[in-house]
PDB file of C-alpha atoms in Angstrom:
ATOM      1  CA  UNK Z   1       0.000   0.000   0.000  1.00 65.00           C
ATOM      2  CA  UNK Z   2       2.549   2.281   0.790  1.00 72.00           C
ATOM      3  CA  UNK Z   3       3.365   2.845  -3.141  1.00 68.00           C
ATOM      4  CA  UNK Z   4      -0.037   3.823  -3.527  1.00 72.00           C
ATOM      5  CA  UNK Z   5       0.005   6.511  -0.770  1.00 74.00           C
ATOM      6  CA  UNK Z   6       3.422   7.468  -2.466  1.00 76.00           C
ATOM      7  CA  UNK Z   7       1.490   8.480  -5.507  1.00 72.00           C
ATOM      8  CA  UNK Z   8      -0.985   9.713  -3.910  1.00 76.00           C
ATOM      9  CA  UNK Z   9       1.498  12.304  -2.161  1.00 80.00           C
ATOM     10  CA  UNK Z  10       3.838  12.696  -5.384  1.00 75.00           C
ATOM     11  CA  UNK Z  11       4.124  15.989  -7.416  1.00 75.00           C
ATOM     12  CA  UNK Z  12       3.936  15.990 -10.735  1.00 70.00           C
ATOM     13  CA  UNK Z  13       7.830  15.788 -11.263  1.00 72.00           C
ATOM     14  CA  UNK Z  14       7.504  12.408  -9.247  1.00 79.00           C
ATOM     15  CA  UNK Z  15       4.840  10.794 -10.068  1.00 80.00           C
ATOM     16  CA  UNK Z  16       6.020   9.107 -13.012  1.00 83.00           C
ATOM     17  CA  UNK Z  17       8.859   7.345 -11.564  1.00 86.00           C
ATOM     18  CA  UNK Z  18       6.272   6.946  -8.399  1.00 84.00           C
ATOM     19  CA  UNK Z  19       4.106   5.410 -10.542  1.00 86.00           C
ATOM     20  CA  UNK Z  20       6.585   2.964 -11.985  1.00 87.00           C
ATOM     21  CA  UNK Z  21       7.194   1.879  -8.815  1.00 87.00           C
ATOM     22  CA  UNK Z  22       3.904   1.478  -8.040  1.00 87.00           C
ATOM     23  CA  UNK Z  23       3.544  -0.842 -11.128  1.00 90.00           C
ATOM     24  CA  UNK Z  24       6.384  -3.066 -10.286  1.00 90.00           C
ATOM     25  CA  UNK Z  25       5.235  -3.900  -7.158  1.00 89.00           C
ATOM     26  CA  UNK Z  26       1.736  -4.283  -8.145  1.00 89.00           C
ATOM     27  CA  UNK Z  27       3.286  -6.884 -10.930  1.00 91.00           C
ATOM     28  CA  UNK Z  28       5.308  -8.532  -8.831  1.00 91.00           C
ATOM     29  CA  UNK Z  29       2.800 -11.160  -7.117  1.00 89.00           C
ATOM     30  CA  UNK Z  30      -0.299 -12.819  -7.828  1.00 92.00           C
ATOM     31  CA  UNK Z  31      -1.865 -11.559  -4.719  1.00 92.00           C
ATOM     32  CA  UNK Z  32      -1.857  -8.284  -5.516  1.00 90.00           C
ATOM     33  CA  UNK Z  33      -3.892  -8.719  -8.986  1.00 91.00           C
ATOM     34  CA  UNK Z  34      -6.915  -7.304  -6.989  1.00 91.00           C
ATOM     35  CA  UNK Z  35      -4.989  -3.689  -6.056  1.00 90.00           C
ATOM     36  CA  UNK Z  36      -4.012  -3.493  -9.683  1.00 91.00           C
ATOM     37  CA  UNK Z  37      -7.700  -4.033 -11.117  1.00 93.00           C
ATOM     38  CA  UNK Z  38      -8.750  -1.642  -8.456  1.00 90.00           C
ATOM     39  CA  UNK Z  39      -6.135   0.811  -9.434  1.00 88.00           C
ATOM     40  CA  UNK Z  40      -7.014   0.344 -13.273  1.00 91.00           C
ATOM     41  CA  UNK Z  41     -10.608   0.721 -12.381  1.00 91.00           C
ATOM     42  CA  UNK Z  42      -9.601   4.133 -10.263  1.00 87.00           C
ATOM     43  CA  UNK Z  43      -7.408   5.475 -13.092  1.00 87.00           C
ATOM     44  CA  UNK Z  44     -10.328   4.489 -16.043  1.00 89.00           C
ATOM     45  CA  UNK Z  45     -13.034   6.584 -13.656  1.00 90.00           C
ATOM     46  CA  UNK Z  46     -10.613   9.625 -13.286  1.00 85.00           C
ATOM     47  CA  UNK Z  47      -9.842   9.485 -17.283  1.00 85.00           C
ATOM     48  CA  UNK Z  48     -13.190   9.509 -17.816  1.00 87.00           C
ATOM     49  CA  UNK Z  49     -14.306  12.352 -16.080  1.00 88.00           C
ATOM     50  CA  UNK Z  50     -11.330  14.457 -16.887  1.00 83.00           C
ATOM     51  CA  UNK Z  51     -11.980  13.625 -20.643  1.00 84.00           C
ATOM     52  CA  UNK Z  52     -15.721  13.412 -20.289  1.00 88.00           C
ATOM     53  CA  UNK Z  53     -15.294  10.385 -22.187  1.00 87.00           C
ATOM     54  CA  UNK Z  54     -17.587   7.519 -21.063  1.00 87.00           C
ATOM     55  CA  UNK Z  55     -16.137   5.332 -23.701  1.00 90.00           C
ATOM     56  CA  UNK Z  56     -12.233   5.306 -22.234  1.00 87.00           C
ATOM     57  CA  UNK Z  57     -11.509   2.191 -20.672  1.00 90.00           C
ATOM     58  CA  UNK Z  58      -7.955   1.323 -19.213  1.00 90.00           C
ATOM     59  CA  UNK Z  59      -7.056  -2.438 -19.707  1.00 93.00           C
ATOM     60  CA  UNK Z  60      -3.506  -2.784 -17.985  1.00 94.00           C
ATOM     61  CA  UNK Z  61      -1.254  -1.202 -16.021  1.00 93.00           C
ATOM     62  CA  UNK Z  62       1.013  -0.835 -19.358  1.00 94.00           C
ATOM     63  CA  UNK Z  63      -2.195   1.412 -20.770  1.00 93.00           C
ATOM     64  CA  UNK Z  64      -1.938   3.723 -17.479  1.00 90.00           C
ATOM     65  CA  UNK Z  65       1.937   3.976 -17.769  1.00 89.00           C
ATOM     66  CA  UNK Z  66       1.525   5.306 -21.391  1.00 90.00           C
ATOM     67  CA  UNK Z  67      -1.629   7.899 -20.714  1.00 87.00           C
ATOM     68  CA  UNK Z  68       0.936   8.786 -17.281  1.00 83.00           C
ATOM     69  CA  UNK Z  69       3.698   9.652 -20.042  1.00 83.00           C
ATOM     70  CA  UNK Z  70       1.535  11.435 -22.419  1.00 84.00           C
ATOM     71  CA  UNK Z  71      -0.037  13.189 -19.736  1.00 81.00           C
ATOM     72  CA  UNK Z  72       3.363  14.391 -18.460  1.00 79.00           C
ATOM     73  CA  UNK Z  73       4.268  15.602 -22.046  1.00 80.00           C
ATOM     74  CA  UNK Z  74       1.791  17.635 -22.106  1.00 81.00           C
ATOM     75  CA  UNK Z  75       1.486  19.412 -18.529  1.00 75.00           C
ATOM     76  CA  UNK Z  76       5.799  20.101 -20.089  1.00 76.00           C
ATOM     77  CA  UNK Z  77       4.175  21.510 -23.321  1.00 83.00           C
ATOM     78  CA  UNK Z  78       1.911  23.905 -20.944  1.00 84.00           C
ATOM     79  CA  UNK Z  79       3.791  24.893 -18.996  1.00 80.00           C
ATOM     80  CA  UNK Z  80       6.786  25.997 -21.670  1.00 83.00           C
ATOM     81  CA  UNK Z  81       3.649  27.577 -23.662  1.00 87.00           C
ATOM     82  CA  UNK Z  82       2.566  29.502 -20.249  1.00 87.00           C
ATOM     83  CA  UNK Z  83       6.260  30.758 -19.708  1.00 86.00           C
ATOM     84  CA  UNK Z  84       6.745  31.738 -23.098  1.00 87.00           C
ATOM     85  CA  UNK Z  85       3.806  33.631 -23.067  1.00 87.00           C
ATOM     86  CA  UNK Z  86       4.587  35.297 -19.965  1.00 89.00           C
ATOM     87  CA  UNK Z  87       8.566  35.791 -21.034  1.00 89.00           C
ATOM     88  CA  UNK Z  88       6.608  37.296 -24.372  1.00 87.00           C
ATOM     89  CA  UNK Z  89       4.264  39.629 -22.620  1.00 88.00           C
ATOM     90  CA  UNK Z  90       7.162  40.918 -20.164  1.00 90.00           C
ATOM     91  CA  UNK Z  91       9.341  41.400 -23.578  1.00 90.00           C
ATOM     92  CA  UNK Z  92       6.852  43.663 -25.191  1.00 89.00           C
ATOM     93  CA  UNK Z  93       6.324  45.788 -21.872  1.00 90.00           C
ATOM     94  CA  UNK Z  94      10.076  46.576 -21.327  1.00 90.00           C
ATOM     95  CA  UNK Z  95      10.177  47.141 -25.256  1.00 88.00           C
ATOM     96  CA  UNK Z  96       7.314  49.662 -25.212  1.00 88.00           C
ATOM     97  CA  UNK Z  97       9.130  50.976 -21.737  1.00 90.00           C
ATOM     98  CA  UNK Z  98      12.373  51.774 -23.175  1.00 90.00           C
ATOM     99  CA  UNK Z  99      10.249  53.341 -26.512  1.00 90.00           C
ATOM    100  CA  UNK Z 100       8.745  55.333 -24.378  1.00 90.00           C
ATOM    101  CA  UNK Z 101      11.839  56.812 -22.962  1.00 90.00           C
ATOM    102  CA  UNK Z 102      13.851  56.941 -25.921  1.00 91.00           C
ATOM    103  CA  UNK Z 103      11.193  59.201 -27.154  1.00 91.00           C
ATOM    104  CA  UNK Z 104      10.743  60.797 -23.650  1.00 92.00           C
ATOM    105  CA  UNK Z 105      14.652  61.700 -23.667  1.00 91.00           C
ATOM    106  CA  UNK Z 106      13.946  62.861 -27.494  1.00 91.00           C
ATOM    107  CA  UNK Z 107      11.338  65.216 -26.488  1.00 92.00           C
ATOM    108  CA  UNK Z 108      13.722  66.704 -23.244  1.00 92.00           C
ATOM    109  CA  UNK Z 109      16.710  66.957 -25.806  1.00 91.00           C
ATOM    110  CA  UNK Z 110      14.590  69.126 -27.977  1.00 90.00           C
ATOM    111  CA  UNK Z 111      13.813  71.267 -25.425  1.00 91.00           C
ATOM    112  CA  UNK Z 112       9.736  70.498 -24.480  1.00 91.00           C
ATOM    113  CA  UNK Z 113       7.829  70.712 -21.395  1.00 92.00           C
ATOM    114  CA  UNK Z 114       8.343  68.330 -18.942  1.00 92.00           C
ATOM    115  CA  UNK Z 115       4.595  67.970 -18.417  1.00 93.00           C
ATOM    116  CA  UNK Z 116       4.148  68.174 -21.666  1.00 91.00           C
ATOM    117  CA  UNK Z 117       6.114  65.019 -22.177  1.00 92.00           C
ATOM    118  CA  UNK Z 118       4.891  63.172 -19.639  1.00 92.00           C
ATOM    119  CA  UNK Z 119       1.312  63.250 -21.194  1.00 90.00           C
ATOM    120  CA  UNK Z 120       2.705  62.255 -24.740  1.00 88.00           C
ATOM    121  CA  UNK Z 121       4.645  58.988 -23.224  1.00 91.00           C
ATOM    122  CA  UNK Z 122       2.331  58.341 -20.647  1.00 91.00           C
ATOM    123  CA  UNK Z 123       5.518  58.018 -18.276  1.00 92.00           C
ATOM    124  CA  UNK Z 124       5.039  59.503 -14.590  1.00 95.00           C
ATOM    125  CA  UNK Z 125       6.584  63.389 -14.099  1.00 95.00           C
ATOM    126  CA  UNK Z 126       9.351  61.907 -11.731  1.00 95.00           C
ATOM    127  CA  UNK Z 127      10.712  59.282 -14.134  1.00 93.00           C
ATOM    128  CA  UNK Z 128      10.710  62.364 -17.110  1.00 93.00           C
ATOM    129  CA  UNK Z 129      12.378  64.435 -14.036  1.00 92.00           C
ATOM    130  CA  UNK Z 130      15.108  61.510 -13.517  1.00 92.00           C
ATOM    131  CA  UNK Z 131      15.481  61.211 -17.163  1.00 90.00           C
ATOM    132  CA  UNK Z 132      16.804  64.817 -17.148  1.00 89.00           C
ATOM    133  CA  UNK Z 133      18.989  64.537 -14.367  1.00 87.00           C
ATOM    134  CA  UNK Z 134      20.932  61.747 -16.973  1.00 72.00           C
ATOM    135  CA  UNK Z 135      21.371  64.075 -19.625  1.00 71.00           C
TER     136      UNK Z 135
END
């Protein structure tokens, strides 16, 4: 039993080679053929429902080690989509922040209000104020 708490308690980085563990023991006696139905049984209900798919049904513990896999692969692919889209979004920002000063320390070179720059680059009045202390 204690594999089966183990996966229970595993994060997601873990709980493939938990699982394998898990399988190996469940495989490796005739007396526990009843755990491993249960567990397939468990696994085809959770499938199921996260795949609102009535039809699934898990045969083996081989069938669960290769959904675990693909199901791994793709909480990877998310999660490198969800940071590139983050590193993307925080790329543009700072892009469109240093436009905005570039054209902020334009606009000071040439001389223009300071308010009057700080409403054209939407940047505060202090950060046009420290851009002229740089010049």
């Amino acid at each position: 039993m204690a594999p089966i708490f183990a996966l229970e308690q595993a994060d997601q980085k873990n709980l493939y080679t938990t699982f394998l563990l898990l399988k190996r023991v469940l495989e490796s006696s005739p007396e526990f053929a009843d755990i491993a139905q249960a567990f397939i049984a468990y696994v085809t209900a959770v499938t199921r429902a996260e795949e609102r798919d009535p039809s699934i049904k898990v045969k083996s513990l081989d069938e669960v080690e290769i959904m675990l896999s693909k199901k791994i692969d793709n909480w990877i692919a998310e999660g490198e989509a969800r940071g590139e889209a983050r590193g993307e979004a925080k790329g543009k920002e700072k892009g469109r922040k240093e436009a905005q000063q570039a054209i902020a320390l334009a606009l000071i070179q040439k001389g223009l209000d300071k308010m009057l720059i700080a409403e054209a680059t939407e940047l505060p009045i202090e950060e046009i104020e420290a851009l002229t202390k740089d010049i």
